[in-house]
Amino acid sequence: MQALLKPLALNYLYHPTMKCTENTRIHFLKRYSAIIGFAFLVGCNKQKPIDFIQNTGNQSPYTLTAKGVSLSTHSKGFYEYLPEGYTTSSTNTKYPLIIFFHGGLEIGNDSTELYKILTHGPLKHVSNGSFPTSFKANGKEYKFIIIAPQFTTSDNSYSNEIDNIVEYAKQNYKVDASRIYLTGLSFGAGQAWNYVGKNSSYARKIAAIVPTGSYLHEAKDEFKINNGKAQVIASSNLPIWSTHNDRDDICPLAWEVNAINLVKNSNPSIRPQPKLTVFNAWGHEGWTQTYDPGFKENNMNIYEWMLQYQR
């Protein structure tokens, strides 16, 4: 906000040919009141979580809510998306769950930074109104719950903490435990990979994963997918759809390819076979296309693809 106002103040109030009188200040405020108001709103939005409630008639509206609840040592808050009809549905109604893990640039230390989680991924589409109310798979309609925790650091993989988040969601929401899906970008994609590679108990809780632009640094054991992790994933018959830019200059495509190949080689009969979509694009990205509900392969977007699978 200061960056917007300072040039105006300097040029108008302190111009060397103009005396700074009280009338001058009043005239300045009148002339630039709209700009000042806009700058104030922008500044405030960067300091506060954003909540959305959508009116939908007879059903309870969908909600997107910032939660200043500490889920683990390295997660002090999260965003919660509850679909249309969730609040008024019976306790016996269960919903598929997506847990979304953000990238390294979206880490935050307290609830005032939770707005960063809305920058990318499925919640970007919820917040801008482009996320469908429901998705169809195998002839049935589904509505997702989405939980998006924010991590305070990107220094490690936090598999045990992620398991706490999975269990928290199962205990506090109407989750269909057979339909829990993990997805994430960059650092967050590495979290998804390493959670399911930690042990078979963790892997079998998850119905499918969709990592994009995965941070799987091969010089760091906490992130690298090695033979042991690949065997755990392969033995669980976990469906995987990875996406990656072919000229990623931060997380080389080779990291993703090597992880996919290790899983395949660990269990050649794994079904479905791990899937890798490579985008003809430069740079560390790929998630804009991946999370867009309009992006489809074999007539399915990632949300419809995930719903094919359950535990």
Coordinates of C-alpha atoms in Angstrom, one line a residue:
M1 CA 0.0 0.0 0.0
Q2 CA 2.9 2.4 0.8
A3 CA 4.3 1.7 -2.6
L4 CA 1.1 3.0 -4.2
L5 CA 0.7 6.0 -2.0
K6 CA 4.2 7.3 -1.7
P7 CA 4.7 8.6 -5.3
L8 CA 1.3 10.4 -5.1
A9 CA 2.2 12.0 -1.8
L10 CA 5.6 13.1 -3.0
N11 CA 4.4 14.5 -6.3
Y12 CA 1.4 16.3 -5.0
L13 CA 2.0 17.3 -1.5
Y14 CA 5.7 18.0 -1.7
H15 CA 6.2 19.5 -5.2
P16 CA 8.9 22.1 -4.9
T17 CA 6.6 24.8 -6.6
M18 CA 3.7 24.2 -4.3
K19 CA 3.1 25.2 -0.7
C20 CA 1.7 22.4 1.4
T21 CA -1.4 23.9 3.0
E22 CA -4.3 22.3 4.7
N23 CA -6.5 23.0 1.7
T24 CA -3.9 21.3 -0.5
R25 CA -4.1 18.2 1.7
I26 CA -7.9 18.1 1.5
H27 CA -7.9 18.5 -2.2
F28 CA -5.3 15.6 -2.5
L29 CA -7.5 13.3 -0.4
K30 CA -10.6 14.1 -2.5
R31 CA -8.8 13.6 -5.8
Y32 CA -7.1 10.3 -4.8
S33 CA -9.6 8.8 -2.4
A34 CA -10.5 5.9 -4.7
I35 CA -6.8 5.0 -5.1
I36 CA -6.3 5.2 -1.4
G37 CA -9.3 3.0 -0.8
F38 CA -8.1 0.4 -3.3
A39 CA -4.6 0.3 -1.9
F40 CA -6.0 -0.1 1.6
L41 CA -8.1 -3.1 0.5
V42 CA -5.2 -4.7 -1.3
G43 CA -2.9 -4.3 1.8
C44 CA -5.5 -5.7 4.1
N45 CA -6.2 -8.8 1.9
K46 CA -2.5 -9.7 2.1
Q47 CA -2.7 -9.8 5.9
K48 CA -6.0 -11.7 6.4
P49 CA -7.2 -15.2 5.4
I50 CA -10.1 -15.0 2.9
D51 CA -13.4 -16.8 3.5
F52 CA -16.0 -17.6 0.8
I53 CA -19.6 -18.6 1.1
Q54 CA -21.6 -19.3 -2.0
N55 CA -25.4 -19.1 -2.0
T56 CA -26.9 -22.1 -3.7
G57 CA -30.7 -22.1 -3.0
N58 CA -32.2 -24.9 -0.9
Q59 CA -28.9 -26.8 -0.2
S60 CA -26.4 -25.5 2.2
P61 CA -23.8 -23.4 0.3
Y62 CA -20.2 -24.4 -0.3
T63 CA -17.7 -22.8 2.0
L64 CA -14.0 -22.0 1.8
T65 CA -12.7 -21.2 5.2
A66 CA -9.3 -20.4 6.7
K67 CA -8.6 -22.4 9.8
G68 CA -6.0 -21.3 12.3
V69 CA -5.8 -24.8 13.7
S70 CA -2.4 -26.4 14.2
L71 CA -2.5 -29.8 12.6
S72 CA 1.1 -30.8 13.4
T73 CA 4.5 -29.5 14.4
H74 CA 5.2 -27.9 11.0
S75 CA 1.6 -26.9 10.1
K76 CA -0.1 -24.1 12.0
G77 CA -3.2 -23.7 9.8
F78 CA -5.2 -24.9 6.8
Y79 CA -7.9 -24.1 4.3
E80 CA -11.1 -26.1 4.3
Y81 CA -13.4 -26.5 1.4
L82 CA -16.8 -28.0 2.1
P83 CA -19.0 -28.7 -0.9
E84 CA -22.6 -27.6 -1.6
G85 CA -25.0 -29.5 0.6
Y86 CA -22.3 -30.7 3.1
T87 CA -23.6 -28.9 6.2
T88 CA -27.2 -30.1 5.7
S89 CA -26.3 -33.7 4.7
S90 CA -26.8 -36.5 7.2
T91 CA -24.0 -37.9 9.2
N92 CA -24.2 -41.1 7.1
T93 CA -23.3 -39.1 3.9
K94 CA -19.7 -39.5 3.1
Y95 CA -17.5 -37.5 0.8
P96 CA -14.3 -38.1 -1.1
L97 CA -11.4 -36.1 0.3
I98 CA -8.6 -34.3 -1.5
I99 CA -5.6 -33.2 0.6
F100 CA -3.6 -30.6 -1.3
F101 CA 0.0 -29.7 -0.5
H102 CA 1.3 -26.3 -1.6
G103 CA 4.7 -25.4 -3.1
G104 CA 7.7 -24.0 -1.4
L105 CA 6.8 -20.4 -2.1
E106 CA 3.5 -20.8 -0.1
I107 CA 4.9 -21.7 3.3
G108 CA 3.7 -19.6 6.2
N109 CA 4.2 -19.3 9.9
D110 CA 0.7 -18.2 11.1
S111 CA -2.9 -17.8 10.0
T112 CA -2.2 -14.3 8.4
E113 CA -0.3 -16.1 5.6
L114 CA -2.9 -18.7 4.8
Y115 CA -4.1 -16.7 1.8
K116 CA -1.0 -18.0 -0.1
I117 CA -2.6 -21.4 -0.3
L118 CA -5.2 -20.0 -2.7
T119 CA -2.5 -19.1 -5.3
H120 CA -2.4 -22.4 -7.0
G121 CA -4.1 -25.8 -7.1
P122 CA -7.8 -26.8 -6.7
L123 CA -8.5 -24.0 -4.2
K124 CA -7.5 -21.4 -6.7
H125 CA -10.4 -22.6 -8.8
V126 CA -12.7 -22.7 -5.8
S127 CA -11.9 -19.1 -5.0
N128 CA -12.3 -17.8 -8.5
G129 CA -15.6 -19.7 -9.1
S130 CA -14.3 -22.2 -11.7
F131 CA -14.4 -25.3 -9.6
P132 CA -17.3 -27.6 -10.5
T133 CA -19.9 -28.3 -7.9
S134 CA -19.6 -32.0 -8.5
F135 CA -17.7 -34.6 -10.7
K136 CA -18.9 -37.8 -12.3
A137 CA -17.1 -41.1 -12.2
N138 CA -18.4 -44.5 -13.2
G139 CA -21.9 -43.0 -13.6
K140 CA -22.1 -41.5 -10.2
E141 CA -21.8 -37.9 -8.9
Y142 CA -19.3 -36.9 -6.2
K143 CA -18.5 -33.8 -4.3
F144 CA -15.1 -33.3 -2.7
I145 CA -14.0 -32.1 0.6
I146 CA -10.6 -30.4 0.2
I147 CA -8.2 -29.8 3.1
A148 CA -5.1 -27.8 2.3
P149 CA -2.6 -27.5 5.2
Q150 CA 0.1 -24.9 5.2
F151 CA 3.6 -25.9 6.2
T152 CA 6.0 -23.6 8.1
T153 CA 9.1 -24.8 6.3
S154 CA 10.1 -26.8 3.2
D155 CA 13.2 -28.3 4.7
N156 CA 12.1 -31.9 5.0
S157 CA 9.4 -34.4 4.1
Y158 CA 6.8 -34.7 6.9
S159 CA 5.3 -38.1 6.4
N160 CA 4.3 -38.7 10.0
E161 CA 2.8 -35.2 10.3
I162 CA 0.8 -35.8 7.1
D163 CA -0.5 -39.0 8.6
N164 CA -1.8 -36.8 11.5
I165 CA -3.5 -34.6 9.0
V166 CA -5.1 -37.6 7.3
E167 CA -6.4 -38.9 10.6
Y168 CA -7.6 -35.4 11.7
A169 CA -9.7 -35.2 8.5
K170 CA -11.2 -38.6 9.0
Q171 CA -12.2 -37.8 12.6
N172 CA -13.5 -34.3 12.0
Y173 CA -15.2 -34.5 8.6
K174 CA -17.7 -36.8 6.8
V175 CA -14.9 -38.5 4.9
D176 CA -15.3 -41.6 2.8
A177 CA -12.1 -43.3 4.1
S178 CA -11.9 -45.4 0.9
R179 CA -11.6 -42.3 -1.2
I180 CA -8.8 -40.2 0.2
Y181 CA -6.6 -38.6 -2.5
L182 CA -3.3 -36.7 -2.2
T183 CA -2.1 -34.1 -4.6
G184 CA 0.5 -31.3 -4.5
L185 CA 2.9 -29.2 -6.5
S186 CA 6.7 -29.0 -6.3
F187 CA 7.6 -29.3 -2.6
G188 CA 4.0 -30.4 -2.0
A189 CA 4.2 -33.1 -4.7
G190 CA 7.3 -34.4 -3.0
Q191 CA 5.3 -34.6 0.3
A192 CA 2.7 -36.7 -1.4
W193 CA 5.3 -39.1 -3.0
N194 CA 7.2 -39.5 0.3
Y195 CA 4.1 -40.1 2.4
V196 CA 3.0 -43.0 0.4
G197 CA 6.6 -44.3 0.2
K198 CA 7.0 -44.2 3.9
N199 CA 5.3 -47.5 4.7
S200 CA 2.5 -49.7 3.4
S201 CA 0.2 -48.6 6.2
Y202 CA 0.3 -45.0 5.0
A203 CA 0.2 -46.0 1.3
R204 CA -3.0 -48.2 1.7
K205 CA -4.9 -45.2 3.3
I206 CA -4.6 -43.4 0.0
A207 CA -6.8 -44.2 -3.1
A208 CA -4.6 -42.3 -5.6
I209 CA -2.1 -39.4 -5.9
V210 CA -1.5 -36.7 -8.4
P211 CA 1.9 -35.0 -8.0
T212 CA 2.9 -32.2 -10.4
G213 CA 6.4 -30.7 -10.8
S214 CA 7.6 -33.0 -8.0
Y215 CA 10.5 -32.0 -5.8
L216 CA 12.3 -35.4 -5.5
H217 CA 15.9 -34.2 -5.0
E218 CA 18.1 -37.1 -5.7
A219 CA 20.9 -35.9 -3.4
K220 CA 18.5 -35.6 -0.4
D221 CA 17.3 -38.9 1.1
E222 CA 14.3 -37.2 2.7
F223 CA 12.9 -36.4 -0.7
K224 CA 14.4 -38.9 -3.1
I225 CA 12.3 -41.9 -4.2
N226 CA 14.7 -44.8 -3.8
N227 CA 14.2 -48.5 -4.3
G228 CA 12.7 -49.0 -0.8
K229 CA 10.1 -46.3 -1.2
A230 CA 9.2 -47.5 -4.7
Q231 CA 8.7 -51.0 -3.5
V232 CA 6.3 -49.8 -0.8
I233 CA 4.3 -47.8 -3.3
A234 CA 4.3 -50.6 -5.9
S235 CA 3.2 -53.3 -3.4
S236 CA 0.2 -51.1 -2.5
N237 CA -1.0 -50.9 -6.1
L238 CA -1.4 -47.2 -5.7
P239 CA -2.7 -45.3 -8.8
I240 CA -0.4 -42.4 -9.7
W241 CA -0.8 -39.7 -12.3
S242 CA 2.2 -37.4 -12.4
T243 CA 2.6 -34.3 -14.5
H244 CA 5.8 -32.4 -15.3
N245 CA 7.2 -29.8 -17.7
D246 CA 9.9 -31.3 -20.0
R247 CA 12.2 -28.3 -19.5
D248 CA 11.8 -27.7 -15.7
D249 CA 14.9 -25.8 -14.6
I250 CA 14.2 -26.3 -10.8
C251 CA 13.0 -29.9 -10.5
P252 CA 14.3 -31.9 -13.5
L253 CA 11.9 -34.1 -15.3
A254 CA 14.4 -36.9 -14.7
W255 CA 13.5 -37.0 -11.0
E256 CA 9.9 -37.8 -11.9
V257 CA 10.8 -40.2 -14.6
N258 CA 13.2 -42.1 -12.3
A259 CA 10.5 -42.4 -9.6
I260 CA 7.9 -43.6 -12.0
N261 CA 10.3 -46.2 -13.5
L262 CA 11.4 -47.5 -10.0
V263 CA 7.7 -48.1 -9.1
K264 CA 7.1 -49.9 -12.4
N265 CA 10.2 -52.0 -12.0
S266 CA 9.3 -52.9 -8.4
N267 CA 6.0 -54.4 -9.5
P268 CA 5.7 -54.9 -13.3
S269 CA 2.2 -56.2 -12.8
I270 CA 1.0 -53.1 -10.9
R271 CA -2.5 -52.0 -12.1
P272 CA -3.1 -49.3 -13.0
Q273 CA 0.4 -48.6 -14.4
P274 CA 1.8 -45.3 -13.1
K275 CA 1.0 -42.5 -15.5
L276 CA 3.2 -39.6 -16.5
T277 CA 2.0 -36.6 -18.5
V278 CA 4.9 -34.4 -19.9
F279 CA 4.0 -30.9 -20.9
N280 CA 6.0 -29.3 -23.8
A281 CA 6.9 -26.3 -21.7
W282 CA 9.8 -24.5 -20.1
G283 CA 10.2 -23.7 -16.4
H284 CA 9.1 -25.0 -13.1
E285 CA 5.4 -25.1 -13.5
G286 CA 2.8 -27.5 -14.9
W287 CA 0.2 -27.1 -12.1
T288 CA -1.8 -24.4 -13.9
Q289 CA -2.8 -26.9 -16.5
T290 CA -2.9 -29.9 -14.2
Y291 CA -5.4 -28.4 -11.8
D292 CA -7.6 -26.8 -14.4
P293 CA -10.9 -28.8 -14.5
G294 CA -10.9 -28.2 -18.3
F295 CA -7.7 -30.1 -18.8
K296 CA -8.4 -33.7 -19.7
E297 CA -6.7 -36.8 -20.9
N298 CA -8.8 -39.8 -22.1
N299 CA -11.8 -37.5 -21.5
M300 CA -11.0 -37.2 -17.7
N301 CA -9.6 -34.3 -15.7
I302 CA -7.5 -35.2 -12.6
Y303 CA -10.6 -35.1 -10.4
E304 CA -12.6 -37.5 -12.5
W305 CA -9.5 -39.7 -12.8
M306 CA -9.0 -39.9 -9.1
L307 CA -12.6 -40.9 -8.5
Q308 CA -12.1 -44.0 -10.5
Y309 CA -10.2 -45.5 -7.6
Q310 CA -11.0 -46.4 -4.0
R311 CA -9.5 -48.6 -1.3

